[in-house]
PDB file of C-alpha atoms in Angstrom:
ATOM      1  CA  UNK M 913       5.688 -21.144   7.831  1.00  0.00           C
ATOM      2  CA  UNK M 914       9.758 -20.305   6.982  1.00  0.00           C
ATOM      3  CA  UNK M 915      10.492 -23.584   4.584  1.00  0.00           C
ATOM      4  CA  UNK M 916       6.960 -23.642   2.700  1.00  0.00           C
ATOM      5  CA  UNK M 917       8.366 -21.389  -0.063  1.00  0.00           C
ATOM      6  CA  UNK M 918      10.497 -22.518  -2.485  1.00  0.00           C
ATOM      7  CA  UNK M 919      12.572 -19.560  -4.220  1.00  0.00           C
ATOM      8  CA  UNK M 920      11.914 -18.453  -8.105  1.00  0.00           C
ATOM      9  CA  UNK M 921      15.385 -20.194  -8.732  1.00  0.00           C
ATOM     10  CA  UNK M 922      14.058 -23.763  -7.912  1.00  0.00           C
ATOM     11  CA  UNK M 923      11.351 -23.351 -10.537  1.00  0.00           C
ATOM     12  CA  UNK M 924      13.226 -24.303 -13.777  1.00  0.00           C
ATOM     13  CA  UNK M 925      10.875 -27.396 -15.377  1.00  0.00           C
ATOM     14  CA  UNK M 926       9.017 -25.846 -18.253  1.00  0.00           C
ATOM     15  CA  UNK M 927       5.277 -25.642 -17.618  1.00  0.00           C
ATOM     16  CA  UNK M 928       3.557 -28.530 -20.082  1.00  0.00           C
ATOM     17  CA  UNK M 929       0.243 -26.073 -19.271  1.00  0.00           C
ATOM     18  CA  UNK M 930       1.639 -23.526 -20.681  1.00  0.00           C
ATOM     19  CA  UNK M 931       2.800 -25.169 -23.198  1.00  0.00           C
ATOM     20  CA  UNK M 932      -0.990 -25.585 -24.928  1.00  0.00           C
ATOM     21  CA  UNK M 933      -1.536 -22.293 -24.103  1.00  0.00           C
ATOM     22  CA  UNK M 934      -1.394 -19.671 -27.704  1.00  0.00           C
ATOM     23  CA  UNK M 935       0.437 -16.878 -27.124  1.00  0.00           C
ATOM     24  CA  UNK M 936      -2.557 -14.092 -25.778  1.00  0.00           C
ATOM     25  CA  UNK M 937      -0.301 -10.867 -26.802  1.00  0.00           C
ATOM     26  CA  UNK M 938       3.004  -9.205 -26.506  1.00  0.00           C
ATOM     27  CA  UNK M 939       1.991  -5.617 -26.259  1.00  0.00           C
ATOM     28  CA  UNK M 940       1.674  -3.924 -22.621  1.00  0.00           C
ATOM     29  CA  UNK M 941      -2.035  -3.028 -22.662  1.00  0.00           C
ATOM     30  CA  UNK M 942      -4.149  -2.473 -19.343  1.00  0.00           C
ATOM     31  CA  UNK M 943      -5.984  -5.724 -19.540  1.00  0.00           C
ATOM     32  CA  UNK M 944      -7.404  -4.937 -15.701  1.00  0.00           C
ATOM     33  CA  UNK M 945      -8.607  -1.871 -14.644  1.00  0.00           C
ATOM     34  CA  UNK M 946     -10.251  -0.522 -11.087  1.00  0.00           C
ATOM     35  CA  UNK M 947     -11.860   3.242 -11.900  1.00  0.00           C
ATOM     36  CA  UNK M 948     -12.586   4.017  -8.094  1.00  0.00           C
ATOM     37  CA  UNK M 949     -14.294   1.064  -7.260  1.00  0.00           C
ATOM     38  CA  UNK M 950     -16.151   1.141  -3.989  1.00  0.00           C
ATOM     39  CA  UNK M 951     -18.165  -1.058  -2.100  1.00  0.00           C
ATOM     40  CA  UNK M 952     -20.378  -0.435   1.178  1.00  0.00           C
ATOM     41  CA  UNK M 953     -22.499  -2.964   3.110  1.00  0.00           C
ATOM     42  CA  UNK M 954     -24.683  -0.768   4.841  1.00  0.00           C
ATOM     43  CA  UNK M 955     -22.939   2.462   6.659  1.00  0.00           C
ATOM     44  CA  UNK M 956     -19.266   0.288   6.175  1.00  0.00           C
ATOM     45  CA  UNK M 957     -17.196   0.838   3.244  1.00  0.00           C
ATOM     46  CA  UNK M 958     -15.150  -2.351   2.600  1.00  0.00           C
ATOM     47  CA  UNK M 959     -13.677  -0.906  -0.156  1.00  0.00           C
ATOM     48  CA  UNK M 960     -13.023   2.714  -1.234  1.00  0.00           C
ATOM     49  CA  UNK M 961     -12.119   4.350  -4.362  1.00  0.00           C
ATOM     50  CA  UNK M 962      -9.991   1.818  -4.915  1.00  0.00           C
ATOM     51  CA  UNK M 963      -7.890   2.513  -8.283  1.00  0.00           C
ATOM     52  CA  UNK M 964      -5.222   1.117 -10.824  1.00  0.00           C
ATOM     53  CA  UNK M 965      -4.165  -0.748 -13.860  1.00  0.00           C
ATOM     54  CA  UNK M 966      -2.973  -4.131 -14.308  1.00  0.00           C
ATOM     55  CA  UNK M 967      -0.632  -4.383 -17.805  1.00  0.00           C
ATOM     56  CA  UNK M 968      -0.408  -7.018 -19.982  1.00  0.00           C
ATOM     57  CA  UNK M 969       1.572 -10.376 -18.473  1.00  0.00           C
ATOM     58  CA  UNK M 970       2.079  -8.553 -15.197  1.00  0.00           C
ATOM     59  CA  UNK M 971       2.205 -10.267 -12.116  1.00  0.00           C
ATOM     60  CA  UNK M 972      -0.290  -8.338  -9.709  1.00  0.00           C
ATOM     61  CA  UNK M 973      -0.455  -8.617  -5.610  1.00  0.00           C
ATOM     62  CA  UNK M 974      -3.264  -7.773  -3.541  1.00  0.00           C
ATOM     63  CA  UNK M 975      -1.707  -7.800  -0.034  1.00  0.00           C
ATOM     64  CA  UNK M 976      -3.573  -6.953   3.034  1.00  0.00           C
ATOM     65  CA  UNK M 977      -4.632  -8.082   6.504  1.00  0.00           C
ATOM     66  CA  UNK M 978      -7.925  -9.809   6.886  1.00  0.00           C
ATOM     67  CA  UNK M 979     -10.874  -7.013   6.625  1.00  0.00           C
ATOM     68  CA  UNK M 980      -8.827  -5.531   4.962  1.00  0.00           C
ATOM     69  CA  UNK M 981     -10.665  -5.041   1.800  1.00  0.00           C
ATOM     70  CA  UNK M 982      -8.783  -7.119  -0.679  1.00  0.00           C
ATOM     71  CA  UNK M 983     -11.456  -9.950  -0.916  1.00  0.00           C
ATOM     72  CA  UNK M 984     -13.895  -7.717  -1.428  1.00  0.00           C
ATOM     73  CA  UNK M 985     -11.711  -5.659  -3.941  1.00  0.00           C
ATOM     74  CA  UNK M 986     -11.125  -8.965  -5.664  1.00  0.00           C
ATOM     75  CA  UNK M 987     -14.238 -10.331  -6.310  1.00  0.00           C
ATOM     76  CA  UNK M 988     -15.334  -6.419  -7.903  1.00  0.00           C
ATOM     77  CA  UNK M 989     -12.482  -6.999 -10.266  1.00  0.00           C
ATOM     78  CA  UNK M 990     -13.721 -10.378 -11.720  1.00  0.00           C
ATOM     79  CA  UNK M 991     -17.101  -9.623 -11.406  1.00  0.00           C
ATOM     80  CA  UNK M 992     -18.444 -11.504  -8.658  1.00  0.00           C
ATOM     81  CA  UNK M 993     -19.662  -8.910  -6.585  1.00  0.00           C
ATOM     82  CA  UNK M 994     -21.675  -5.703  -7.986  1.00  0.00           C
ATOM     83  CA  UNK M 995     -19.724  -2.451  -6.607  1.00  0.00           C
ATOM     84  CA  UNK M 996     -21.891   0.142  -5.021  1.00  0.00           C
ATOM     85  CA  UNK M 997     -19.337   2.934  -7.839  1.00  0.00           C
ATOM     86  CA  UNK M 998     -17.013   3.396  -9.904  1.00  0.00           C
ATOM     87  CA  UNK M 999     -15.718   0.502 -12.529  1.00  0.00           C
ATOM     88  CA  UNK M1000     -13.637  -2.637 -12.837  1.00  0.00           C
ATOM     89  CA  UNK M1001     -13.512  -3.529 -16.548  1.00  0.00           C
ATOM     90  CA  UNK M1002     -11.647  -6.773 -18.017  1.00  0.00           C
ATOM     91  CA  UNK M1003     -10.301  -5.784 -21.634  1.00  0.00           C
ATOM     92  CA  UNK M1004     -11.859  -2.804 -21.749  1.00  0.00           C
ATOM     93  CA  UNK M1005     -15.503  -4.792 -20.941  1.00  0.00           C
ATOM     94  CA  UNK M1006     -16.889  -3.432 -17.920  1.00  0.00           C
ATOM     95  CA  UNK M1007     -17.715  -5.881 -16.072  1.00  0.00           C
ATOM     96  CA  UNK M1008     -21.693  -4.516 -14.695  1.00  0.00           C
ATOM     97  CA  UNK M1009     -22.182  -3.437 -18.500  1.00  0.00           C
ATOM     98  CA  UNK M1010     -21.018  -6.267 -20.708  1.00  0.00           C
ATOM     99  CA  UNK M1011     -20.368  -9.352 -18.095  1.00  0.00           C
ATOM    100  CA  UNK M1012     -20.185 -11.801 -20.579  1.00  0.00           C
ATOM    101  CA  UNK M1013     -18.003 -10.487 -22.727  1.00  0.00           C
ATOM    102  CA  UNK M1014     -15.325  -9.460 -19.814  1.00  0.00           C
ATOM    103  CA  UNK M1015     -15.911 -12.972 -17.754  1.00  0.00           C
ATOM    104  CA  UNK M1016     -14.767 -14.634 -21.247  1.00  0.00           C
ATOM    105  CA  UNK M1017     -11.205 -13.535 -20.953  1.00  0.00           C
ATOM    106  CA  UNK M1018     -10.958 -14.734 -17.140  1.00  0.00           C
ATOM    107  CA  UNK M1019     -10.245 -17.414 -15.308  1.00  0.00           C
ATOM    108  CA  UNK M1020     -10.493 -17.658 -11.809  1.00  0.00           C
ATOM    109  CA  UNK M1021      -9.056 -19.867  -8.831  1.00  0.00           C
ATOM    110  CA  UNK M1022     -10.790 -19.725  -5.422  1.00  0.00           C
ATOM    111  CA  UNK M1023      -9.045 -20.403  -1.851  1.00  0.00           C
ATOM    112  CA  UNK M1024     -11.684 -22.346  -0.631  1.00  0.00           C
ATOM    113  CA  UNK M1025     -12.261 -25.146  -3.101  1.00  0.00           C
ATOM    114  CA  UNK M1026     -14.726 -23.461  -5.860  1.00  0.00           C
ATOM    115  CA  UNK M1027     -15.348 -26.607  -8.085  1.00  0.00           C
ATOM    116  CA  UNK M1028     -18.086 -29.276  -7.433  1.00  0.00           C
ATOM    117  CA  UNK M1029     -16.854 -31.529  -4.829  1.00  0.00           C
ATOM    118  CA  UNK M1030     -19.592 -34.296  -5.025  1.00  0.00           C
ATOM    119  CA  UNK M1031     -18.907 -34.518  -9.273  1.00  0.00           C
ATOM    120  CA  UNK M1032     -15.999 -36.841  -9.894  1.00  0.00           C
ATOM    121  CA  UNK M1033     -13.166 -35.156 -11.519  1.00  0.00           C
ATOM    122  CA  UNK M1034     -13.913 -36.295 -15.430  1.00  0.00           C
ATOM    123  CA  UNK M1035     -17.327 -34.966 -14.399  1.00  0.00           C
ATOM    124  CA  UNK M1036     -15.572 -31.404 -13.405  1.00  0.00           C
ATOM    125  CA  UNK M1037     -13.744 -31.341 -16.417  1.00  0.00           C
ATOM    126  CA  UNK M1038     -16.399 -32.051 -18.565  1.00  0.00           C
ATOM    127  CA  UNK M1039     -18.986 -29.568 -16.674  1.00  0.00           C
ATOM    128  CA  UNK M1040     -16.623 -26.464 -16.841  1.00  0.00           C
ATOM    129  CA  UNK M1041     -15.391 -27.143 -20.416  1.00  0.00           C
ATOM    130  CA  UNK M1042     -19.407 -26.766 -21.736  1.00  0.00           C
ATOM    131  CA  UNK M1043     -19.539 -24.245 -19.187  1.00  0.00           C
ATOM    132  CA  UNK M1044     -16.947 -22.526 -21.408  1.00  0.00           C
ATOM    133  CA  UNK M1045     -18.399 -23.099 -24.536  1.00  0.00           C
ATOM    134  CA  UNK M1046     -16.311 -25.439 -25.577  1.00  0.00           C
ATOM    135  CA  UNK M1047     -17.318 -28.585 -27.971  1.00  0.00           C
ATOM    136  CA  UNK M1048     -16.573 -31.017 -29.462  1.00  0.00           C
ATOM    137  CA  UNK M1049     -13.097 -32.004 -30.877  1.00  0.00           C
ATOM    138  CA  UNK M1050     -11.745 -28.684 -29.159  1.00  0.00           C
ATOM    139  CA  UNK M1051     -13.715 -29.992 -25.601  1.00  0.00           C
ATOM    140  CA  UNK M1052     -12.357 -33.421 -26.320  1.00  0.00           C
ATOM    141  CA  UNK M1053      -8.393 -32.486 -26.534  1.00  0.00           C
ATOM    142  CA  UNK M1054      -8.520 -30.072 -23.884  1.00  0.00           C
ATOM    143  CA  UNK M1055      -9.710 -32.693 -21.233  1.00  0.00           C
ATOM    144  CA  UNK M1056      -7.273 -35.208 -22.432  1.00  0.00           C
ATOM    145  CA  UNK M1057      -4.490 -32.425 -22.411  1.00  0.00           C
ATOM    146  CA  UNK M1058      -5.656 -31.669 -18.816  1.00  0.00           C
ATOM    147  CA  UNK M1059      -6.092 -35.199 -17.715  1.00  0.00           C
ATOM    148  CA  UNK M1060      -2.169 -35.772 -18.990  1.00  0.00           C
ATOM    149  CA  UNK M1061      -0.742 -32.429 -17.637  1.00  0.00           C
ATOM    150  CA  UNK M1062      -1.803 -32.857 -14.076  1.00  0.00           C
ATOM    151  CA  UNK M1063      -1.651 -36.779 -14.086  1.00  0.00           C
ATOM    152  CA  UNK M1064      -5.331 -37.394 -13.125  1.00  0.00           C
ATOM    153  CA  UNK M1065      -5.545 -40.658 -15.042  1.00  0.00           C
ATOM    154  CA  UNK M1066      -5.944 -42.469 -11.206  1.00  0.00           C
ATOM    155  CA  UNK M1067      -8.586 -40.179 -10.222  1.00  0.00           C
ATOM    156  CA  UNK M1068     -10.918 -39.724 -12.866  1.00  0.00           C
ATOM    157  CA  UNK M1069     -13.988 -41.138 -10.821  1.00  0.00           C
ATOM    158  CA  UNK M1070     -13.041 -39.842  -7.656  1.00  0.00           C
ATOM    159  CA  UNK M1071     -15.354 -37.176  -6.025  1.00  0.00           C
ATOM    160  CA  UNK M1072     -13.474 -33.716  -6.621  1.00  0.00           C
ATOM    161  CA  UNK M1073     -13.966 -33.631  -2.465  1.00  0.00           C
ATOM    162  CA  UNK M1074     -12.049 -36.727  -1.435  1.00  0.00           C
ATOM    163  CA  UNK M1075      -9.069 -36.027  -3.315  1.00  0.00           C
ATOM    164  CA  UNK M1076      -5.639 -34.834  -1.676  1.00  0.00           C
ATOM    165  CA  UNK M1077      -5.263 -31.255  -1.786  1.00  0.00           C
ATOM    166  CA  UNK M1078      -2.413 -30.963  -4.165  1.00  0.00           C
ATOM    167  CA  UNK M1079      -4.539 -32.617  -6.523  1.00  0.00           C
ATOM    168  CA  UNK M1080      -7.683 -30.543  -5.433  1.00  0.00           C
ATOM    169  CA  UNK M1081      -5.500 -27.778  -6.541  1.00  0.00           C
ATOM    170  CA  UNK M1082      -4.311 -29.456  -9.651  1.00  0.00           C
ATOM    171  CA  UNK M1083      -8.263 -29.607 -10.866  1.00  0.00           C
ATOM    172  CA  UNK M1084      -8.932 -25.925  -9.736  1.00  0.00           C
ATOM    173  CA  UNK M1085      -6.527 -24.877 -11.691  1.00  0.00           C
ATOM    174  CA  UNK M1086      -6.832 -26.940 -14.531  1.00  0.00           C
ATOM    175  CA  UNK M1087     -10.638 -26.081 -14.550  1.00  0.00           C
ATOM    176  CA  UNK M1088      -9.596 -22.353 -14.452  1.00  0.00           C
ATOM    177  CA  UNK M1089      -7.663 -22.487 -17.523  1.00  0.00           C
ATOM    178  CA  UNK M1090      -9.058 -25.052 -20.342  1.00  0.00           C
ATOM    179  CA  UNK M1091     -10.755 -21.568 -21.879  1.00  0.00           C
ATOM    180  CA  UNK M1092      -6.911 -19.803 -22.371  1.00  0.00           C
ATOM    181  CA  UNK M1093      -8.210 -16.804 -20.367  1.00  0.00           C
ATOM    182  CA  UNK M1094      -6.249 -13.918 -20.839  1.00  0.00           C
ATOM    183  CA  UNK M1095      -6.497 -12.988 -17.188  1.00  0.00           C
ATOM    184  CA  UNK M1096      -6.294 -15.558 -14.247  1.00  0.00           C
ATOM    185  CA  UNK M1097      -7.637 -14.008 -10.785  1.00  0.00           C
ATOM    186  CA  UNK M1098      -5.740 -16.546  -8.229  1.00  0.00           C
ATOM    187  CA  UNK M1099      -7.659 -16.074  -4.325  1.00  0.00           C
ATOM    188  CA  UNK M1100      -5.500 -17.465  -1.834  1.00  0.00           C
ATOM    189  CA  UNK M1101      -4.145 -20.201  -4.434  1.00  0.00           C
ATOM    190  CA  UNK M1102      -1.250 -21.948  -2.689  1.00  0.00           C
ATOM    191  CA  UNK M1103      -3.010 -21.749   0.896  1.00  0.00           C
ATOM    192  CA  UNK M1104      -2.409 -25.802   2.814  1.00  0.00           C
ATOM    193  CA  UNK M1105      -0.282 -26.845   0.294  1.00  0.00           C
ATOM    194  CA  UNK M1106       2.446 -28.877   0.123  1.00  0.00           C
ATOM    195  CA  UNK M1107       6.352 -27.268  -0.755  1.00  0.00           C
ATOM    196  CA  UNK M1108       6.159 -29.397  -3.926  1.00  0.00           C
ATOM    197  CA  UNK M1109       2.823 -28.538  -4.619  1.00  0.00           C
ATOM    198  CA  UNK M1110       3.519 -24.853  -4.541  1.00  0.00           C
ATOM    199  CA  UNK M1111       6.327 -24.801  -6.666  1.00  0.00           C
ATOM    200  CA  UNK M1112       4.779 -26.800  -9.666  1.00  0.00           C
ATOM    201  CA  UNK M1113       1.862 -24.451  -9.336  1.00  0.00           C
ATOM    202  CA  UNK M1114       4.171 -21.154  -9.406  1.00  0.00           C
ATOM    203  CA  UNK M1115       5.849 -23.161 -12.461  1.00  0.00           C
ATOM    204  CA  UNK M1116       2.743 -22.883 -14.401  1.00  0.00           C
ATOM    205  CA  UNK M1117       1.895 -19.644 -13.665  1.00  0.00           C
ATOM    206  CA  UNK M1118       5.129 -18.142 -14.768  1.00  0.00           C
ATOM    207  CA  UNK M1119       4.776 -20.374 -18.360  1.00  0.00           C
ATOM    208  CA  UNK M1120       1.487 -18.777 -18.144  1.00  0.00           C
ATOM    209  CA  UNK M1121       3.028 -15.437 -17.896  1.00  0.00           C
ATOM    210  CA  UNK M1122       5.577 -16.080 -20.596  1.00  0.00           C
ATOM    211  CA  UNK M1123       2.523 -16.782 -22.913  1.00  0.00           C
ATOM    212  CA  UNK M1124       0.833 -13.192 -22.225  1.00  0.00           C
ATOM    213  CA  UNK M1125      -1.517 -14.114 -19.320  1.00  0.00           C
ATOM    214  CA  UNK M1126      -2.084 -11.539 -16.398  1.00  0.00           C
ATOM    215  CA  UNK M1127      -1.979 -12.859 -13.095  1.00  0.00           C
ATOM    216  CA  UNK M1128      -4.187 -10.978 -10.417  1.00  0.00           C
ATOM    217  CA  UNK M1129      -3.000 -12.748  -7.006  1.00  0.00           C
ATOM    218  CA  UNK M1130      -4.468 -12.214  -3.566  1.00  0.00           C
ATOM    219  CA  UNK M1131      -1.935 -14.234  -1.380  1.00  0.00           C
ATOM    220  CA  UNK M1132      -0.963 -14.322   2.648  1.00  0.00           C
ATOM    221  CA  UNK M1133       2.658 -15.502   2.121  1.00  0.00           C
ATOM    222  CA  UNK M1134       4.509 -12.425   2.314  1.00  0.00           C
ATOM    223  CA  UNK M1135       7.634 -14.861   0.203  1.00  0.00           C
ATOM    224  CA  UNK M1136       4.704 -15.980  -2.548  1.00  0.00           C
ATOM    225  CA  UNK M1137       4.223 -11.659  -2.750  1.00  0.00           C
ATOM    226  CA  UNK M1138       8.097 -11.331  -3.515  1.00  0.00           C
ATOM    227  CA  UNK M1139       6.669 -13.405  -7.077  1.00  0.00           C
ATOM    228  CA  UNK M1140       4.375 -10.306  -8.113  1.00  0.00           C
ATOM    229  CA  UNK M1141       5.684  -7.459 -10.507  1.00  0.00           C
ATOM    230  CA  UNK M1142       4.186  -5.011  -8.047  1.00  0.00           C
ATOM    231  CA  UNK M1143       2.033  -4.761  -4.833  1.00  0.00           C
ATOM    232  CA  UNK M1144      -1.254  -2.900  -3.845  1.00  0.00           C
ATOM    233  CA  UNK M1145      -1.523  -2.759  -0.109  1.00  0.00           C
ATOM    234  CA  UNK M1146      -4.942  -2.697   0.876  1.00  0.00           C
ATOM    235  CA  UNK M1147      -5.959  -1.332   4.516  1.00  0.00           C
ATOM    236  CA  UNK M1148      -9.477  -0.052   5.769  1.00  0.00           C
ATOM    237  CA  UNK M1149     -10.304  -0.154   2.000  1.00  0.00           C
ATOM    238  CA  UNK M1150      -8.012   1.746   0.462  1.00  0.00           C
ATOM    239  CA  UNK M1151      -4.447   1.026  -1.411  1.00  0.00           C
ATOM    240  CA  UNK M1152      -2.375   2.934   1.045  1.00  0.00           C
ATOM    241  CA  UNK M1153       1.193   2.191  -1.141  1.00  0.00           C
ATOM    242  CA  UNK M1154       1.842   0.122  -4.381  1.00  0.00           C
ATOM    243  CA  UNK M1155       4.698  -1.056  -5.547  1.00  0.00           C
ATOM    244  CA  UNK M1156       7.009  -3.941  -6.529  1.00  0.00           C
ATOM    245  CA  UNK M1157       8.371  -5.445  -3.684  1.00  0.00           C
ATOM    246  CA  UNK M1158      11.832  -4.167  -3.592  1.00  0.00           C
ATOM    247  CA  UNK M1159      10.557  -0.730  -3.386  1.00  0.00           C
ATOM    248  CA  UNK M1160       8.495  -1.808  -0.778  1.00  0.00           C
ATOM    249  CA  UNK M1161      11.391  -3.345   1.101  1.00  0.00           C
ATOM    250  CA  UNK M1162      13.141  -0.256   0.423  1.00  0.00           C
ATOM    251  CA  UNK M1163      10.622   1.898   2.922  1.00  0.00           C
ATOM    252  CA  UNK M1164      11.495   0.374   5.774  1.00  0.00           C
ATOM    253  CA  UNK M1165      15.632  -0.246   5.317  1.00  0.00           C
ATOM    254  CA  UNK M1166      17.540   1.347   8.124  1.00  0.00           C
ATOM    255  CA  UNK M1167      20.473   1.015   9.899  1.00  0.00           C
ATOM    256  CA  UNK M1168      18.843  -1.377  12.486  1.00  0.00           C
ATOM    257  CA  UNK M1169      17.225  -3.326   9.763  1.00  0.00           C
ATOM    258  CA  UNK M1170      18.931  -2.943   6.706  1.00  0.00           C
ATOM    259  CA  UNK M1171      17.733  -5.981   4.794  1.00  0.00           C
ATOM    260  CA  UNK M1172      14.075  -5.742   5.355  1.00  0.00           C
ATOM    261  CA  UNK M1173      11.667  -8.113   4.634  1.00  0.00           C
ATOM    262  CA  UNK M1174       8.069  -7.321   2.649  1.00  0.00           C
ATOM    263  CA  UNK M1175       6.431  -8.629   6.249  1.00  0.00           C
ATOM    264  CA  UNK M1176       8.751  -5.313   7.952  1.00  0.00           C
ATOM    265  CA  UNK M1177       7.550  -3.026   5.178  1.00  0.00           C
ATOM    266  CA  UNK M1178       3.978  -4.056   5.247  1.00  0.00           C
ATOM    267  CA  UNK M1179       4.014  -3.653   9.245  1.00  0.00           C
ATOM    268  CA  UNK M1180       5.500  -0.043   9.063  1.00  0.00           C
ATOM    269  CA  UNK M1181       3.179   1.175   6.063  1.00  0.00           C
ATOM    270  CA  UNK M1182       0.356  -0.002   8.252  1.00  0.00           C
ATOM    271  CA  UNK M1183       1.345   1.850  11.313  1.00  0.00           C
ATOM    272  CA  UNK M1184       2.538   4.923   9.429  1.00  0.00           C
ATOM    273  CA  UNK M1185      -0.880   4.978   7.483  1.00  0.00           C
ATOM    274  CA  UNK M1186      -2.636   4.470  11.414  1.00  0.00           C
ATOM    275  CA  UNK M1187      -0.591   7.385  13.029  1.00  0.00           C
ATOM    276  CA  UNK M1188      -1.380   9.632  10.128  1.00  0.00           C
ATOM    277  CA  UNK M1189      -4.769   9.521  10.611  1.00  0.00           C
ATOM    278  CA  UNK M1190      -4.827   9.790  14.050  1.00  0.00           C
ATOM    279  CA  UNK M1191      -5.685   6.237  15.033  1.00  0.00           C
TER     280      UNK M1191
END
């Protein structure tokens, strides 16, 4: 899919969503942080000892091939899914000890459409802002802001499910964010999207960004991975490299391919990692 991405040099409107959004922090704190998290389903590991910090207003990748272990590795990290060891902590709130108090400062987006399809889209709005604690005035003027921002004012009664997908999106998002998370865990975020719709949504998320907000990004388009600040590739359950992406590239430059893409990199990392152990 060559012509779905559109480079970080198209996205120049300033993001009205992050505009509402308070500045979280300038300092460069871990705000995400795996402690050799492992997961096993019976005798398969899906994830093991999987380890490493995500700073303040970074930009994080998890890039791997289905079975990988990233889903799984994801879901640990936002607390979704109980490991079997180790720790993923949100702010310093680990997540199986205090899950209130780390789920507070996230906000997550799922691939497959994670809001309530047969509640109209006011409905949505209105369900995850109390879900959020929020009331009143506050609950009020974030709808509204929402409602303006993503230019649902057609679609208000419309079930979430019969709505185009670039507006689907739209309300996942916008539900994902009305609490000014600190830390937005994005699953697949862009996938069946339109060109258009991809770069408004990588619009907010770098105003987002600019604001103090950590992105945690699971994503198949090796372009979308050229967005993150660095890269863990995840194979049979483990991070086998991490990165940023021009480092990345940088492994597999040679003199028959001396502009490599992230796709090349990822391909030889995989085989390398394969031939070391044996397989």
């Amino acid at each position: 899919e060559p012509n779905l991405f559109v480079s970080p040099s198209a996205v120049t409107t300033a993001s009205r969503l992050a505009q509402i959004m308070p500045v979280i922090g300038k300092d460069r704190e871990a705000v995400v942080t795996a402690e050799g998290l492992t997961k096993r389903f019976g005798s398969f590991t899906a994830a093991d000892r999987i380890s490493f910090k995500i700073q303040r207003k970074e930009i994080f990748g998890l890039l791997g091939p289905n079975g990988a272990g990233k889903s799984t590795t994801f879901k640990m990290l936002c607390g979704l899914l109980r490991p079997t060891s180790g720790k993923a902590l949100v702010k310093n709130y680990d997540l199986q000890l205090a899950p209130g108090e780390g789920r507070a400062h996230i906000g997550y987006m799922a691939q497959k459409f994670s809001l309530y399809g047969n509640l109209s889209v006011k409905q949505n709005l209105e369900f995850f802002s109390g879900a959020y604690n929020l009331r009143g005035k506050q609950k009020k003027e974030i709808i509204h802001q929402m409602i303006e921002i993503f230019s649902f004012q057609d679609y208000l009664d419309t079930s979430a499910e019969l709505l185009p997908l670039g507006f689907k999106q739209r309300l996942a998002l916008s539900c994902a964010t009305m609490h000014h998370p600190e830390v937005l865990f994005l699953d697949e975020p862009t996938s069946g999207v339109d060109p258009l719709t991809r770069r408004e949504f990588w619009n907010h998320i770098n105003g987002l960004v600019g604001k103090g907000v950590t992105i945690m990004v699971t994503t198949h388009f090796m372009d979308e991975a050229e967005w993150c600040d660095r890269i863990a590739l995840i194979y049979k359950g483990q991070v086998i490299h991490m990165e940023t992406p021009d480092a990345l590239k940088a492994i597999a430059q040679s003199e028959k391919n001396p502009t490599p893409t992230l796709e090349d990199a990822f391909i030889q990392l995989i085989e390398e990692y394969d031939k070391k152990k044996g397989e």
